CSV table of C-alpha atoms in Angstrom, one decimal:
chain,number,residue,atom,x,y,z
A,701,MET,CA,47.4,86.5,-58.1
A,702,PHE,CA,43.6,86.1,-58.1
A,703,SER,CA,41.7,84.6,-61.0
A,704,ILE,CA,38.2,83.7,-62.1
A,705,THR,CA,37.3,81.5,-65.1
A,706,VAL,CA,34.2,81.5,-67.2
A,707,ARG,CA,33.3,78.8,-69.7
A,708,ASP,CA,31.4,78.4,-73.0
A,709,HIS,CA,31.8,76.4,-76.2
A,710,ILE,CA,31.9,76.9,-80.0
A,711,MET,CA,31.3,74.6,-83.0
A,712,ILE,CA,33.3,75.3,-86.1
A,713,ALA,CA,34.4,73.8,-89.4
A,714,HIS,CA,37.8,74.2,-90.9
A,715,SER,CA,40.6,72.5,-92.8
A,716,PHE,CA,44.4,72.7,-92.6
A,717,ARG,CA,47.2,73.0,-95.1
A,718,GLY,CA,50.4,70.9,-94.6
A,719,GLU,CA,51.3,67.3,-94.4
A,720,VAL,CA,51.8,67.6,-90.7
A,721,PHE,CA,48.0,67.7,-90.3
A,722,GLY,CA,47.4,64.4,-92.1
A,723,PRO,CA,43.6,63.7,-92.5
A,724,ALA,CA,42.8,67.1,-90.9
A,725,GLN,CA,43.7,68.7,-94.2
A,726,ARG,CA,40.2,67.8,-95.3
A,727,LEU,CA,37.3,69.8,-94.1
A,728,HIS,CA,36.2,68.7,-90.6
A,729,GLY,CA,34.2,70.0,-87.7
A,730,ALA,CA,35.4,70.7,-84.2
A,731,THR,CA,33.6,71.5,-80.9
A,732,PHE,CA,35.8,73.4,-78.4
A,733,LEU,CA,35.1,73.9,-74.7
A,734,VAL,CA,36.4,77.4,-74.1
A,735,ASP,CA,37.7,78.7,-70.8
A,736,ALA,CA,38.6,82.4,-70.3
A,737,THR,CA,40.6,83.1,-67.1
A,738,PHE,CA,40.9,86.7,-65.9
A,739,ARG,CA,43.8,87.5,-63.5
A,740,ARG,CA,44.6,90.4,-61.2
A,741,GLU,CA,47.0,91.0,-58.3
A,742,GLN,CA,44.6,92.6,-56.0
A,743,LEU,CA,40.8,92.4,-55.8
A,744,ASP,CA,38.9,95.4,-56.9
A,745,ASP,CA,36.9,97.7,-54.6
A,746,ASP,CA,34.0,95.1,-54.6
A,747,ASN,CA,36.4,92.3,-53.7
A,748,ILE,CA,36.1,90.6,-57.0
A,749,VAL,CA,38.4,89.9,-60.0
A,750,VAL,CA,35.8,90.9,-62.5
A,751,ASP,CA,32.0,90.6,-62.8
A,752,ILE,CA,31.4,87.0,-63.7
A,753,GLY,CA,28.1,87.9,-65.5
A,754,LEU,CA,29.8,90.5,-67.7
A,755,ALA,CA,32.8,88.1,-68.4
A,756,THR,CA,30.4,85.4,-69.4
A,757,ARG,CA,28.4,87.7,-71.6
A,758,GLU,CA,31.5,89.0,-73.4
A,759,LEU,CA,33.0,85.6,-73.9
A,760,GLY,CA,29.7,84.5,-75.4
A,761,ALA,CA,29.7,87.6,-77.7
A,762,VAL,CA,33.3,86.9,-78.9
A,763,LEU,CA,32.5,83.2,-79.5
A,764,GLY,CA,29.3,84.1,-81.3
A,765,GLU,CA,31.4,85.7,-84.1
A,766,LEU,CA,33.0,82.2,-84.7
A,767,ASN,CA,30.2,79.7,-83.7
A,768,TYR,CA,28.7,77.6,-86.5
A,769,ARG,CA,31.1,79.0,-89.1
A,770,ASN,CA,33.4,77.4,-91.6
A,771,LEU,CA,36.6,79.3,-90.8
A,772,ASP,CA,38.0,78.5,-94.2
A,773,ASN,CA,35.4,81.0,-95.5
A,774,GLU,CA,36.1,83.8,-93.1
A,775,PRO,CA,38.1,86.7,-94.7
A,776,ALA,CA,40.0,87.4,-91.4
A,777,PHE,CA,41.5,83.9,-91.6
A,778,ALA,CA,42.3,83.7,-95.3
A,779,GLY,CA,45.4,81.6,-95.9
A,780,THR,CA,45.8,80.8,-92.1
A,781,ASN,CA,45.8,77.4,-90.4
A,782,THR,CA,43.1,78.0,-87.8
A,783,SER,CA,44.8,75.7,-85.2
A,784,THR,CA,43.6,75.4,-81.7
A,785,GLU,CA,46.5,77.5,-80.5
A,786,PHE,CA,45.8,80.2,-83.1
A,787,LEU,CA,42.1,80.3,-82.2
A,788,ALA,CA,43.0,80.7,-78.5
A,789,GLN,CA,45.0,83.8,-79.4
A,790,VAL,CA,42.2,85.2,-81.6
A,791,ILE,CA,39.6,84.8,-78.8
A,792,ALA,CA,42.0,86.2,-76.1
A,793,ASP,CA,42.8,89.3,-78.3
A,794,ARG,CA,39.2,89.9,-79.0
A,795,LEU,CA,38.3,89.7,-75.3
A,796,ALA,CA,41.2,92.0,-74.5
A,797,ASP,CA,39.8,94.6,-77.0
A,798,ARG,CA,36.4,94.4,-75.2
A,799,ILE,CA,38.1,94.9,-71.8
A,800,HIS,CA,40.0,97.9,-73.1
A,801,GLN,CA,36.7,99.3,-74.5
A,802,GLY,CA,35.1,99.0,-71.1
A,803,ALA,CA,32.7,96.2,-71.8
A,804,LEU,CA,33.5,94.4,-68.5
A,805,GLY,CA,33.2,97.6,-66.5
A,806,GLU,CA,35.6,100.0,-65.0
A,807,GLY,CA,36.9,97.6,-62.4
A,808,ALA,CA,38.1,95.3,-65.2
A,809,ARG,CA,40.7,98.0,-66.2
A,810,GLY,CA,42.7,96.7,-63.2
A,811,LEU,CA,43.1,93.2,-64.7
A,812,ALA,CA,46.7,92.0,-65.2
A,813,GLY,CA,46.2,89.2,-67.6
A,814,LEU,CA,44.0,86.8,-69.5
A,815,THR,CA,44.3,83.2,-70.5
A,816,VAL,CA,42.1,81.5,-73.1
A,817,THR,CA,42.1,77.7,-73.2
A,818,LEU,CA,40.4,75.7,-75.9
A,819,HIS,CA,39.7,72.1,-75.0
A,820,GLU,CA,39.6,69.8,-78.1
A,821,SER,CA,38.8,66.8,-76.0
A,822,HIS,CA,39.2,65.4,-72.5
A,823,VAL,CA,42.9,64.7,-73.3
A,824,ALA,CA,44.0,67.6,-75.5
A,825,TRP,CA,43.8,71.4,-75.2
A,826,ALA,CA,45.8,74.5,-76.0
A,827,SER,CA,46.0,78.0,-74.3
A,828,TYR,CA,47.1,81.5,-75.1
A,829,GLU,CA,48.1,83.8,-72.2
A,830,ARG,CA,48.5,87.5,-72.6
A,831,ALA,CA,49.0,90.6,-70.4
A,832,LEU,CA,46.4,93.3,-70.2
């Protein structure tokens, strides 16, 4: 399996509901380093997994919808704990939608899977992996 990874970051604010979250129940900020890894079994006709420039652009576009936002105020997340794991899935699903719409080019239609990893710090991160 071949893969390429592109990286960007987001800065958000949010709070959590539930005793398990302790002080994170209060409004707080988070900066996530975001990796998107694209996978395929065989390289395309150009001997690449996917165009890195297009992958970088589309990851940036998806993150732009979340960046500098208080997620508690976003209607799409009403009543939801926007955990790191949850946000990894949101970003992966939004990237997958863009892939299916052709935003990463026709060659990207041969991608087998996508993993999005959000790094909370140098010692903690979460990922969501999905098939395409």
